[in-house]
Each structure stands twice: as C-alpha cells, then as structure tokens.
Short mmCIF file of C-alpha atoms in Angstrom, two decimals:
data_model
loop_
_atom_site.label_atom_id
_atom_site.label_comp_id
_atom_site.label_asym_id
_atom_site.label_seq_id
_atom_site.Cartn_x
_atom_site.Cartn_y
_atom_site.Cartn_z
CA MET M 194 10.53 142.43 252.47
CA ILE M 195 12.11 141.27 249.66
CA ALA M 196 14.36 138.08 250.23
CA LEU M 197 17.98 139.05 251.50
CA THR M 198 20.59 137.02 253.04
CA LEU M 199 21.83 137.49 256.53
CA GLY M 200 25.34 138.14 254.73
CA GLU M 201 23.12 140.73 252.06
CA ILE M 202 21.41 142.56 255.26
CA ALA M 203 24.77 142.64 257.31
CA ASP M 204 26.71 144.17 253.97
CA VAL M 205 24.11 146.84 253.54
CA LEU M 206 24.10 147.82 257.46
CA HIS M 207 27.79 147.94 257.63
CA GLY M 208 27.23 145.24 261.08
CA ARG M 209 28.55 142.98 262.82
CA LEU M 210 26.65 139.33 261.98
CA VAL M 211 26.10 136.67 265.12
CA THR M 212 24.82 133.65 263.57
CA ALA M 213 22.51 131.16 265.43
CA ALA M 214 23.58 128.04 265.60
CA SER M 215 21.04 126.55 262.85
CA ASP M 216 21.87 129.70 260.36
CA ALA M 217 24.49 130.85 258.14
CA VAL M 218 25.82 133.63 256.14
CA ASP M 219 23.62 132.35 253.20
CA THR M 220 20.37 131.85 254.89
CA VAL M 221 18.08 134.25 253.33
CA VAL M 222 15.39 135.96 255.24
CA SER M 223 12.35 137.91 253.71
CA GLY M 224 9.81 138.38 256.66
CA LEU M 225 8.55 141.87 257.99
CA VAL M 226 10.52 144.16 259.98
CA ASP M 227 8.86 145.37 263.18
CA THR M 228 10.12 147.74 266.27
CA ASP M 229 7.01 145.99 267.88
CA SER M 230 7.70 142.69 269.97
CA ARG M 231 3.91 141.93 269.93
CA GLN M 232 3.72 142.41 265.74
CA ILE M 233 6.67 139.84 264.91
CA ALA M 234 5.36 136.95 263.16
CA PRO M 235 7.41 133.78 261.96
CA GLY M 236 10.54 134.83 259.87
CA ASP M 237 10.46 138.29 260.68
CA ILE M 238 13.12 140.87 261.76
CA PHE M 239 12.83 142.69 264.73
CA VAL M 240 14.72 145.65 265.36
CA ALA M 241 15.66 146.52 269.09
CA LYS M 242 14.95 150.14 269.33
CA PRO M 243 15.68 151.69 272.49
CA GLY M 244 13.22 154.02 273.33
CA GLU M 245 12.39 156.44 276.07
CA THR M 246 11.01 154.40 278.64
CA THR M 247 11.83 150.61 277.74
CA ASP M 248 14.55 148.88 275.37
CA GLY M 249 13.88 146.67 272.58
CA HIS M 250 16.88 144.67 273.87
CA LEU M 251 14.87 143.61 276.73
CA PHE M 252 11.93 142.15 274.77
CA VAL M 253 14.52 140.05 272.03
CA ASP M 254 13.31 136.73 273.89
CA ALA M 255 9.92 137.64 273.13
CA ALA M 256 10.36 138.35 269.59
CA VAL M 257 12.30 134.89 269.08
CA ALA M 258 9.50 133.29 270.90
CA ALA M 259 6.82 134.83 268.37
CA GLY M 260 9.58 133.18 265.44
CA ALA M 261 11.90 135.95 264.59
CA ALA M 262 14.34 134.87 262.21
CA LEU M 263 16.83 137.67 262.83
CA ALA M 264 17.14 140.70 265.23
CA ILE M 265 19.15 144.10 264.40
CA VAL M 266 20.36 145.43 268.11
CA GLU M 267 22.63 147.87 269.06
CA ARG M 268 24.49 145.64 271.52
CA GLU M 269 24.84 141.77 271.54
CA VAL M 270 21.96 139.71 273.31
CA ALA M 271 21.89 136.26 274.89
CA ALA M 272 19.56 134.61 272.55
CA SER M 273 18.51 132.07 270.09
CA VAL M 274 18.49 134.24 266.84
CA SER M 275 20.81 135.46 264.15
CA GLN M 276 21.79 138.91 265.25
CA ILE M 277 23.05 142.11 263.25
CA VAL M 278 25.26 144.34 265.65
CA VAL M 279 25.34 147.92 264.52
CA ALA M 280 25.77 151.25 265.96
CA ASP M 281 22.56 153.05 265.74
CA VAL M 282 19.29 150.68 265.19
CA VAL M 283 17.41 153.32 263.31
CA VAL M 284 20.02 154.43 261.09
CA ALA M 285 20.59 150.74 260.07
CA LEU M 286 16.57 150.65 259.48
CA ALA M 287 16.61 153.65 257.15
CA GLU M 288 19.75 152.17 255.17
CA LEU M 289 17.95 148.50 254.85
CA ALA M 290 14.69 150.72 253.64
CA ARG M 291 17.06 152.69 251.27
CA GLU M 292 18.35 149.19 250.12
CA VAL M 293 15.26 147.24 249.81
CA VAL M 294 13.62 149.92 247.58
CA GLY M 295 16.08 150.74 245.70
CA ARG M 296 16.29 146.97 244.60
CA VAL M 297 12.47 146.75 244.11
CA ARG M 298 12.84 149.98 241.51
CA ALA M 299 15.95 148.70 239.48
CA ALA M 300 14.18 145.49 239.33
CA GLY M 301 10.84 146.58 238.77
CA ASP M 302 8.13 149.13 237.62
CA LEU M 303 7.40 150.37 241.14
CA ARG M 304 6.25 154.21 241.10
CA ILE M 305 6.62 156.35 244.63
CA VAL M 306 4.41 158.76 246.27
CA GLY M 307 5.35 160.98 248.74
CA ILE M 308 2.73 163.01 250.87
CA THR M 309 3.39 165.79 253.28
CA GLY M 310 1.53 168.91 254.49
CA SER M 311 0.64 170.36 258.19
CA ASN M 312 -2.95 168.61 258.01
CA GLY M 313 -4.72 166.00 255.69
CA LYS M 314 -1.55 163.54 255.12
CA THR M 315 -3.50 160.31 256.91
CA THR M 316 -6.39 160.87 255.10
CA THR M 317 -4.78 161.57 251.90
CA LYS M 318 -2.37 158.99 252.48
CA ASN M 319 -5.58 156.36 252.69
CA MET M 320 -7.59 158.01 249.71
CA LEU M 321 -4.98 157.59 247.32
CA ALA M 322 -4.07 154.07 248.68
CA ARG M 323 -7.95 153.37 247.96
CA ILE M 324 -7.37 154.13 244.36
CA LEU M 325 -4.19 152.63 243.73
CA GLU M 326 -4.97 149.28 244.88
CA ALA M 327 -7.26 148.72 242.37
CA GLU M 328 -4.39 149.08 240.07
CA GLY M 329 -1.88 146.68 241.68
CA GLU M 330 -0.40 145.45 244.39
CA THR M 331 0.32 149.04 246.91
CA VAL M 332 2.01 149.25 250.07
CA ALA M 333 0.85 152.64 252.25
CA PRO M 334 1.34 153.38 255.87
CA ARG M 335 -0.43 151.87 259.23
CA ALA M 336 -2.55 154.81 260.52
CA SER M 337 0.18 157.82 260.86
CA PHE M 338 3.44 155.90 260.11
CA ASN M 339 5.39 158.92 258.83
CA ASN M 340 8.61 159.54 261.14
CA GLU M 341 11.98 158.26 261.02
CA VAL M 342 10.85 154.58 262.36
CA GLY M 343 7.31 154.09 260.75
CA ALA M 344 8.36 155.51 257.35
CA PRO M 345 11.41 153.17 257.32
CA LEU M 346 8.83 150.34 258.03
CA THR M 347 6.28 150.84 255.82
CA MET M 348 9.11 151.13 252.79
CA LEU M 349 10.43 147.63 254.04
CA ARG M 350 7.35 145.93 253.65
CA VAL M 351 7.44 146.51 249.84
CA THR M 352 7.99 142.98 247.57
CA ALA M 353 8.93 142.11 244.49
CA GLY M 354 5.33 142.70 243.39
CA THR M 355 4.79 146.03 244.48
CA ARG M 356 3.50 148.26 241.78
CA PHE M 357 2.77 151.73 244.35
CA LEU M 358 4.56 153.20 246.91
CA VAL M 359 2.88 155.39 249.45
CA SER M 360 4.74 157.30 251.72
CA GLU M 361 3.46 159.85 254.31
CA PHE M 362 6.24 162.37 255.59
CA GLY M 363 6.05 164.08 258.77
CA ALA M 364 8.34 166.28 260.76
CA SER M 365 8.59 168.29 264.25
CA GLY M 366 11.91 169.71 263.10
CA PRO M 367 13.83 170.87 259.64
CA GLY M 368 15.94 168.12 257.92
CA GLU M 369 13.24 165.02 258.89
CA ILE M 370 11.47 165.12 255.41
CA ALA M 371 14.96 165.26 253.26
CA ARG M 372 16.28 162.40 254.72
CA LEU M 373 13.04 160.57 255.08
CA ALA M 374 12.22 161.26 251.20
CA GLY M 375 15.96 160.83 250.46
CA LEU M 376 15.68 157.35 250.99
CA VAL M 377 12.92 156.56 248.06
CA THR M 378 13.46 159.38 245.29
CA PRO M 379 9.58 159.89 245.07
CA ASP M 380 8.39 160.00 241.41
CA VAL M 381 5.33 162.09 242.65
CA VAL M 382 5.42 164.09 245.24
CA VAL M 383 2.09 165.56 247.08
CA GLU M 384 2.25 168.95 249.12
CA LEU M 385 -1.17 169.86 251.20
CA MET M 386 -0.67 172.75 253.10
CA VAL M 387 1.79 174.59 255.14
CA GLY M 388 -0.03 175.42 258.40
CA MET M 389 0.67 175.98 262.12
CA ALA M 390 1.17 172.30 263.26
CA HIS M 391 4.62 171.58 264.67
CA ALA M 392 5.32 175.48 264.22
CA GLY M 393 6.83 175.43 267.25
CA GLY M 394 9.22 172.95 266.46
CA PHE M 395 10.26 174.48 263.18
CA GLY M 396 10.54 178.12 264.47
CA GLY M 397 7.79 179.86 262.64
CA ILE M 398 5.54 179.67 259.26
CA GLU M 399 8.36 180.40 257.13
CA ALA M 400 10.39 177.50 258.56
CA THR M 401 7.72 175.24 258.40
CA PHE M 402 7.57 176.03 254.59
CA LEU M 403 11.19 175.69 254.34
CA ALA M 404 10.90 172.00 255.75
CA LYS M 405 7.66 170.98 253.94
CA SER M 406 9.55 172.04 250.53
CA GLU M 407 12.39 169.34 251.38
CA LEU M 408 9.80 166.80 249.98
CA VAL M 409 10.07 168.91 246.52
CA HIS M 410 13.69 169.46 246.53
CA ALA M 411 13.60 164.93 247.22
CA MET M 412 11.34 164.48 243.95
CA ARG M 413 13.32 162.17 241.47
CA GLY M 414 14.27 164.24 238.20
CA GLY M 415 11.43 164.20 235.71
CA GLY M 416 8.76 163.62 238.51
CA VAL M 417 5.37 165.50 239.32
CA ALA M 418 4.83 167.52 242.35
CA VAL M 419 1.30 167.35 242.99
CA LEU M 420 1.05 171.38 244.60
CA ASN M 421 -2.15 172.85 246.51
CA ARG M 422 -3.02 175.49 244.57
CA ASP M 423 -4.90 177.24 247.01
CA ASP M 424 -2.25 177.32 249.55
CA GLU M 425 0.33 180.85 248.86
CA ARG M 426 3.46 179.34 250.70
CA VAL M 427 2.93 175.67 248.31
CA ARG M 428 2.59 177.89 244.99
CA ARG M 429 6.00 178.88 246.34
CA MET M 430 7.31 175.31 245.85
CA ALA M 431 6.74 175.17 241.92
CA PRO M 432 9.81 176.26 240.66
CA ILE M 433 11.79 173.88 243.05
CA ALA M 434 9.75 171.05 240.79
CA LEU M 435 10.23 172.84 237.56
CA GLU M 436 14.03 172.95 238.16
CA LYS M 437 14.51 169.49 238.45
CA ASP M 438 12.45 169.31 235.54
CA GLY M 439 9.69 168.04 237.04
CA GLU M 440 5.78 168.52 236.05
CA VAL M 441 3.47 170.52 238.33
CA ARG M 442 -0.06 169.30 238.63
CA TRP M 443 -2.43 172.28 240.84
CA PHE M 444 -5.41 170.98 242.63
CA GLY M 445 -7.82 172.89 244.95
CA HIS M 446 -10.74 175.54 244.56
CA SER M 447 -8.46 178.14 242.45
CA ALA M 448 -10.11 177.91 238.76
CA GLU M 449 -6.43 177.42 237.94
CA ALA M 450 -6.44 174.21 239.49
CA ASP M 451 -5.67 171.40 237.46
CA VAL M 452 -7.95 169.36 239.58
CA GLN M 453 -10.98 171.59 240.78
CA ALA M 454 -13.71 171.61 242.70
CA THR M 455 -16.66 173.55 243.06
CA ASP M 456 -20.46 172.85 244.86
CA VAL M 457 -18.95 171.71 247.77
CA SER M 458 -21.90 170.69 250.26
CA VAL M 459 -21.25 169.04 253.37
CA SER M 460 -23.99 167.05 255.39
CA ALA M 461 -24.21 164.70 257.92
CA SER M 462 -23.78 161.59 255.74
CA GLY M 463 -21.00 163.54 254.20
CA THR M 464 -19.20 165.32 251.69
CA ALA M 465 -20.38 166.00 247.70
CA PHE M 466 -18.50 167.94 245.53
CA THR M 467 -17.95 168.64 241.46
CA VAL M 468 -14.20 167.61 240.11
CA HIS M 469 -13.34 169.50 237.35
CA ALA M 470 -10.41 167.58 235.65
CA GLY M 471 -9.06 166.99 232.16
CA GLY M 472 -12.04 168.99 230.20
CA GLN M 473 -14.05 166.62 232.29
CA ALA M 474 -16.88 167.81 235.53
CA LEU M 475 -17.64 164.50 237.75
CA PRO M 476 -20.15 164.82 240.67
CA VAL M 477 -17.95 163.15 243.73
CA ARG M 478 -20.33 162.17 247.06
CA LEU M 479 -17.71 161.17 249.79
CA ARG M 480 -19.13 159.52 252.92
CA VAL M 481 -16.11 161.32 254.51
CA LEU M 482 -17.31 164.32 256.55
CA GLY M 483 -16.03 167.77 256.38
CA ALA M 484 -14.94 170.05 253.47
CA HIS M 485 -11.84 169.88 254.69
CA HIS M 486 -11.76 166.76 253.01
CA VAL M 487 -11.95 167.82 249.38
CA ASN M 488 -8.95 169.33 248.82
CA ASN M 489 -7.62 165.96 250.03
CA ALA M 490 -9.51 164.11 247.94
CA LEU M 491 -8.32 166.39 244.64
CA ALA M 492 -4.72 166.06 245.66
CA ALA M 493 -5.16 162.20 245.61
CA ILE M 494 -6.73 162.74 241.88
CA ALA M 495 -4.33 164.27 240.86
CA ALA M 496 -1.73 162.34 242.09
CA ALA M 497 -3.46 158.80 241.02
CA GLY M 498 -3.77 160.78 237.54
CA ALA M 499 0.18 161.46 237.43
CA LEU M 500 0.00 157.60 238.20
CA GLY M 501 -2.08 156.99 234.65
CA VAL M 502 -5.71 156.30 236.39
CA GLU M 503 -8.68 157.59 235.05
CA LEU M 504 -10.93 160.23 236.56
CA ALA M 505 -13.68 158.07 236.90
CA ALA M 506 -12.08 155.07 238.60
CA SER M 507 -10.39 157.42 240.79
CA ILE M 508 -13.97 158.75 241.89
CA ALA M 509 -15.24 155.27 242.16
CA ARG M 510 -12.92 154.00 244.80
CA LEU M 511 -12.81 157.19 246.36
CA GLU M 512 -16.77 157.07 247.39
CA THR M 513 -16.19 153.40 248.81
CA LEU M 514 -13.90 154.90 251.64
CA GLU M 515 -16.65 155.16 254.61
CA LEU M 516 -13.69 156.40 257.00
CA ALA M 517 -10.25 158.28 256.91
CA GLU M 518 -9.08 156.93 259.63
CA ARG M 519 -9.78 156.02 262.99
CA TRP M 520 -10.29 159.03 265.55
CA ARG M 521 -10.28 161.39 262.23
CA MET M 522 -14.00 162.59 261.75
CA GLN M 523 -14.95 159.57 262.89
CA PRO M 524 -18.53 158.74 263.23
CA LEU M 525 -19.93 157.19 266.74
CA GLY M 526 -22.94 157.47 268.86
CA SER M 527 -26.30 157.03 266.82
CA ASP M 528 -28.60 159.17 265.12
CA ARG M 529 -29.84 160.17 268.50
CA VAL M 530 -26.67 161.70 269.79
CA ARG M 531 -23.91 161.83 267.02
CA ILE M 532 -20.31 162.07 268.34
CA ILE M 533 -17.70 163.24 266.09
CA ASN M 534 -14.26 161.97 267.29
CA ASP M 535 -11.52 163.78 265.51
CA ALA M 536 -9.05 163.65 268.55
CA TYR M 537 -6.38 162.30 266.88
CA ASN M 538 -4.24 165.04 266.47
CA ALA M 539 -5.21 168.95 265.79
CA SER M 540 -3.42 171.91 265.04
CA PRO M 541 -5.04 175.26 264.29
CA ASP M 542 -6.18 174.71 260.62
CA SER M 543 -7.38 171.20 261.46
CA MET M 544 -9.48 172.76 264.93
CA VAL M 545 -10.87 175.57 262.37
CA ALA M 546 -12.25 173.04 259.89
CA ALA M 547 -13.72 170.53 262.82
CA LEU M 548 -15.60 173.52 263.98
CA ARG M 549 -17.09 174.55 260.64
CA THR M 550 -18.17 171.32 260.17
CA LEU M 551 -19.91 170.54 262.85
CA ALA M 552 -22.36 173.71 262.68
CA GLN M 553 -22.77 172.35 259.30
CA ILE M 554 -24.11 169.16 259.42
CA THR M 555 -26.39 170.31 262.50
CA GLY M 556 -29.85 170.63 261.31
CA GLU M 557 -32.53 172.71 262.87
CA GLY M 558 -33.90 171.53 266.10
CA GLU M 559 -30.53 169.94 266.98
CA ARG M 560 -27.79 171.35 269.20
CA THR M 561 -24.06 171.66 268.30
CA VAL M 562 -21.92 170.88 271.15
CA ALA M 563 -17.42 170.99 270.64
CA VAL M 564 -15.79 169.10 273.41
CA LEU M 565 -11.93 170.35 272.85
CA GLY M 566 -8.91 170.26 274.02
CA ALA M 567 -5.23 171.70 273.56
CA MET M 568 -3.31 171.84 270.34
CA SER M 569 0.35 170.44 271.04
CA GLU M 570 3.50 171.70 269.09
CA LEU M 571 2.88 174.92 268.96
CA GLY M 572 5.51 176.70 270.62
CA GLU M 573 5.04 180.33 271.58
CA TYR M 574 2.10 180.64 269.34
CA ALA M 575 0.18 177.91 271.58
CA GLY M 576 -1.19 181.07 273.47
CA GLU M 577 -2.66 183.82 270.56
CA GLU M 578 -3.85 180.34 268.69
CA HIS M 579 -6.08 178.70 271.52
CA ASP M 580 -7.72 182.22 272.00
CA ARG M 581 -8.26 182.29 268.06
CA ILE M 582 -10.27 178.73 268.66
CA GLY M 583 -11.89 179.86 271.68
CA GLU M 584 -13.13 183.11 270.23
CA LEU M 585 -14.32 181.15 267.34
CA ALA M 586 -16.29 178.99 269.05
CA VAL M 587 -18.22 181.39 269.65
CA ARG M 588 -18.71 183.41 266.66
CA LEU M 589 -20.02 180.10 265.19
CA ARG M 590 -22.23 180.16 267.49
CA ILE M 591 -21.61 176.20 268.95
CA GLN M 592 -23.91 175.79 271.82
CA ARG M 593 -21.90 173.97 274.25
CA ILE M 594 -18.60 174.36 274.26
CA VAL M 595 -16.54 171.80 276.85
CA ILE M 596 -12.70 172.63 277.08
CA VAL M 597 -10.57 169.68 278.48
CA GLY M 598 -7.63 169.86 280.20
CA ALA M 599 -5.45 172.90 281.80
CA ALA M 600 -3.39 173.01 278.40
CA ALA M 601 -6.12 174.34 276.93
CA ARG M 602 -7.47 176.55 279.35
CA ARG M 603 -7.02 179.65 277.51
CA MET M 604 -9.66 178.39 274.74
CA PHE M 605 -12.61 178.42 277.79
CA LEU M 606 -11.44 181.89 278.84
CA ALA M 607 -11.72 183.34 275.31
CA ALA M 608 -14.82 181.66 274.87
CA VAL M 609 -15.58 183.62 277.72
CA ALA M 610 -14.60 187.23 276.96
CA GLU M 611 -15.83 186.90 273.41
CA GLY M 612 -19.50 186.72 274.69
CA SER M 613 -20.06 182.79 276.18
CA TRP M 614 -22.48 183.22 279.22
CA SER M 615 -24.64 181.12 281.91
CA ASP M 616 -23.11 177.41 281.50
CA GLU M 617 -22.22 177.73 277.43
CA ALA M 618 -18.98 177.35 277.83
CA VAL M 619 -17.52 175.28 280.51
CA PHE M 620 -14.22 173.32 281.54
CA PHE M 621 -13.18 170.57 283.06
CA ALA M 622 -9.60 169.58 284.33
CA THR M 623 -9.73 165.81 283.67
CA ALA M 624 -11.31 163.68 280.84
CA ASP M 625 -13.48 161.72 283.47
CA GLU M 626 -15.30 164.74 284.94
CA ALA M 627 -15.94 166.17 281.39
CA TYR M 628 -17.41 162.20 280.51
CA ASP M 629 -19.79 162.61 284.00
CA TYR M 630 -20.77 165.67 283.05
CA LEU M 631 -21.77 165.12 279.20
CA LEU M 632 -23.70 161.98 280.33
CA THR M 633 -26.05 164.21 281.90
CA GLU M 634 -26.08 167.21 279.35
CA LEU M 635 -26.06 165.72 276.38
CA ARG M 636 -29.84 165.19 274.42
CA ASP M 637 -31.48 164.07 271.63
CA GLY M 638 -30.41 166.15 268.87
CA ASP M 639 -27.06 166.64 270.06
CA ARG M 640 -24.24 166.94 267.05
CA VAL M 641 -20.83 166.33 269.30
CA LEU M 642 -17.26 167.26 268.00
CA VAL M 643 -14.36 166.00 270.40
CA LYS M 644 -11.05 167.52 268.61
CA SER M 645 -7.27 167.46 270.34
CA SER M 646 -4.13 166.67 270.00
CA ASN M 647 -3.17 163.04 270.43
CA SER M 648 -1.06 163.64 273.64
CA ALA M 649 -4.28 165.40 274.94
CA GLY M 650 -5.87 162.08 275.46
CA LEU M 651 -9.24 163.44 274.05
CA ARG M 652 -9.87 160.15 271.17
CA PHE M 653 -10.50 158.03 274.34
CA LEU M 654 -13.35 160.35 275.69
CA GLY M 655 -14.67 160.37 272.06
CA ASP M 656 -14.94 156.55 272.07
CA ARG M 657 -16.29 156.52 275.82
CA LEU M 658 -19.35 158.87 274.07
CA GLY M 659 -19.33 156.89 271.29
CA GLU M 660 -20.38 153.79 273.15
CA SER M 661 -22.69 155.09 275.94
CA PHE M 662 -24.60 156.86 273.20
CA SER M 663 -24.34 153.81 270.87
#
C-alpha cells in the first residue's frame, strides 16, 4: 500500500483513532492490508472482520505478534497496537481501497482493468497479468479474490510504481459488481460470458445479464469494453459502452470479432489455435487444457491490445503460462493415469466445457472417467441442470461416470435414464467412498476428470488421486 499517516487513514474511514503508546497521528503506515492474521508481516494493517464462524477481533493479538502496525476494528480491543474504530470494517476496507487507488491514479499512469463473467474470470485474470507484468509493475488478485473483501484487498496492494491493476469481479447478487467496480472505475472492462453460474442468487439468466452489465456501466468515460462477440447477452452490452463514449473491442470465434480464433485443436498437452487481430494471423500454443480457454486467451489479448501491448508479445507471454490456477484444469497423476483436477468451481457451462475437453484429449486405447459433484448456487434450476450434465456425459460416451454427493445424485439418475448401464455410472455418498472405488477401478490409459463446485470438496479428492497415481 502507499504510505499514509494514521491520521489520514482515520479521516478516510471516518473512524476514531486510538494510538498506541509508540505512535502519533502522523505515524506513517505503508504495509499490506489483510483480514487473515496468519498473513500479517511487520508493518502491515490487520482488518478485524467478523465472520460466520469466528471473529477477527479475537486475532488482533496474533496480528500484533506478527508485527501489525495498525488494526481496523469495529470495537476497541485491549492490544498494544494503534486502532481505528469504524462502524463496519468491510465498508472501511472498500473506502480505503478507493482512496489509495485514486491517489495512485492521480499521481501517475496507473491503468485499471476490470474482468467479470459467469465463467473464466480467474483464468483470464491470470493470462492478462502474465502479459502485463512484462510491461510494468502489475497487481492482480491472488486466487479468486473477487468479492467484497478480496477485491479491495487486491486494490490495496498498489504502490506508487504500479502501472496496471487487474481486478476480478464476482457476485452472488445484484449490485455487488457495481459497488466493487465503482471503487476504481476501470479504464478497460472485460465481459467474458453470461451463463447459469449463480443464476439462483440473481433470480434467472436475465437478472444475471443485468448484474454482469454493471461492470460496463462502471467503466470510465472513454474507456474500452472488451466484449465476447459469441455471447448474445454480452453483445447487448455494447450500447452501454458507447453511451459512455467508449470503444468496443470484440473477441471470439465469430468472423465479426476484432480478435478472432480459428483452427482450434485440443490435446493432452495443451490447446492450439490461430489468432487473427489487426490484420495479423499468428499461431498460439497454450499449455492450458481445454477449448473453452481459447476465449479467455482472446479476451486477455484484446484487453492487452487496448493497453498498447503488441499481439506477438501477448502470445509469447501467454505461451509461458503452464497452469490457469490450482484446481482449474490442473494436470496431475502421470502419463499412466492422468488426473485433471477442475474442481475449484463448476457451473453448467464450465461442466459442459470440461466434459468435452475430457472427450477430446482421450486417445485410442485410453478410457474416459468423469468424477462429478454438485454445481452450487443454481437455485430453482439445479435439478434440470444436473440432469442435463448426467445426460451429456452419456452422450459424450464417457466410459465411467462417478457421481459423488447427495446434492449431485440427479446426475447419476439422469445418466442411468439416458442409457448408462451395468457399472458405467456409479454413485457414492462421500468422496472417501469414491476414492476407495477409484483406487481399484482406475487402470493404465485412463484420463480422469474431477469436476464440481468448491463447496462439494472434490478438489481434495482430485489431489489425492493425483498423488496416488503420480
């Protein structure tokens, strides 16, 4: 974070400053900001966020022991550290992020990119960060820091020398993206897709469209909107950008896209395609698995182009990226039994893409195995969407379908109804039961997809299988 005095921070947060014996109003703080006391280092700021299962105020002493220079709290605690007492630490975190980013932007040439979409945010964020970090100091979220806490924490990592801030914006309901993106008013916004992920929380696909379009509304006047030409709902966001005197840059497989992909091919070693942009046609060889990551790469290339990065440079840097993110199409195991752990998150769209990738990368003499768990946050659509995935697995001729967890049982029933017979489809109530089965069932030449939403916990099953067959 940039250097600020305790008094300046208190003023920004409209909080009450309680200084420690060794501090004064003009004491300068410039460390990182975190809500996890285990991540605190000397000089950092600890935000004592109340949680569902515990309360950050209980860990102020631990943060002090780790070297915290300041605690932002909702009630004063007995600790030997300066404190700023506020009504709501999450609101305070956002206001501090707004102030810090605003000061850096006003003083230098900071450019801000905002990314959203029902799927692909984290992969696209990582791809764009890989491209931009060669251009100058780049701040991007760790993992999927894209909510009301994670997004401001990322913003607060900017320094006076930061050239690019890449922010990822997720949401489980209307208004969340507007609040988060409104903190920084991005120069470039990226809209990946509008799908069924979190549709239950939004209240349907049209409500999801409205929520995702909040990012374009938050774009800085005269900015650039990087939009998916292949997604009908994303195309409807173009007028919003134009109303803000912005530019629209399209990406996708469509011939009308400014950054277009053709000749896509997928193998166990990666994904290849040709990118067409600015009159050039250049080959791309991604190490990341799955045709669905082509659009993520196109979006990153288009956003980088809007920031002045040459096409060839973007491609060269993308080709060095070995993994989108842990638990996202992550290759584990060995050539004998390859495990693809994609169980950090799941929506109907990403589930379809992962299953198709499994079918595409499995060669002659090899066997497809899909280990599938529940997709969360689908609300009233959960039943029919789980049915659809079970049916698709059979239609793609997945040879072993292993369904795990009561919330995913409809996938199993749909697969059986679609024509899976004998022991082609099996159901287990727990991941431990599925693990015991797979230890004896998997054989040389198997290609195994592990896919579920985070809440289903199958990412840990994928890790165990990867270790067992390494």
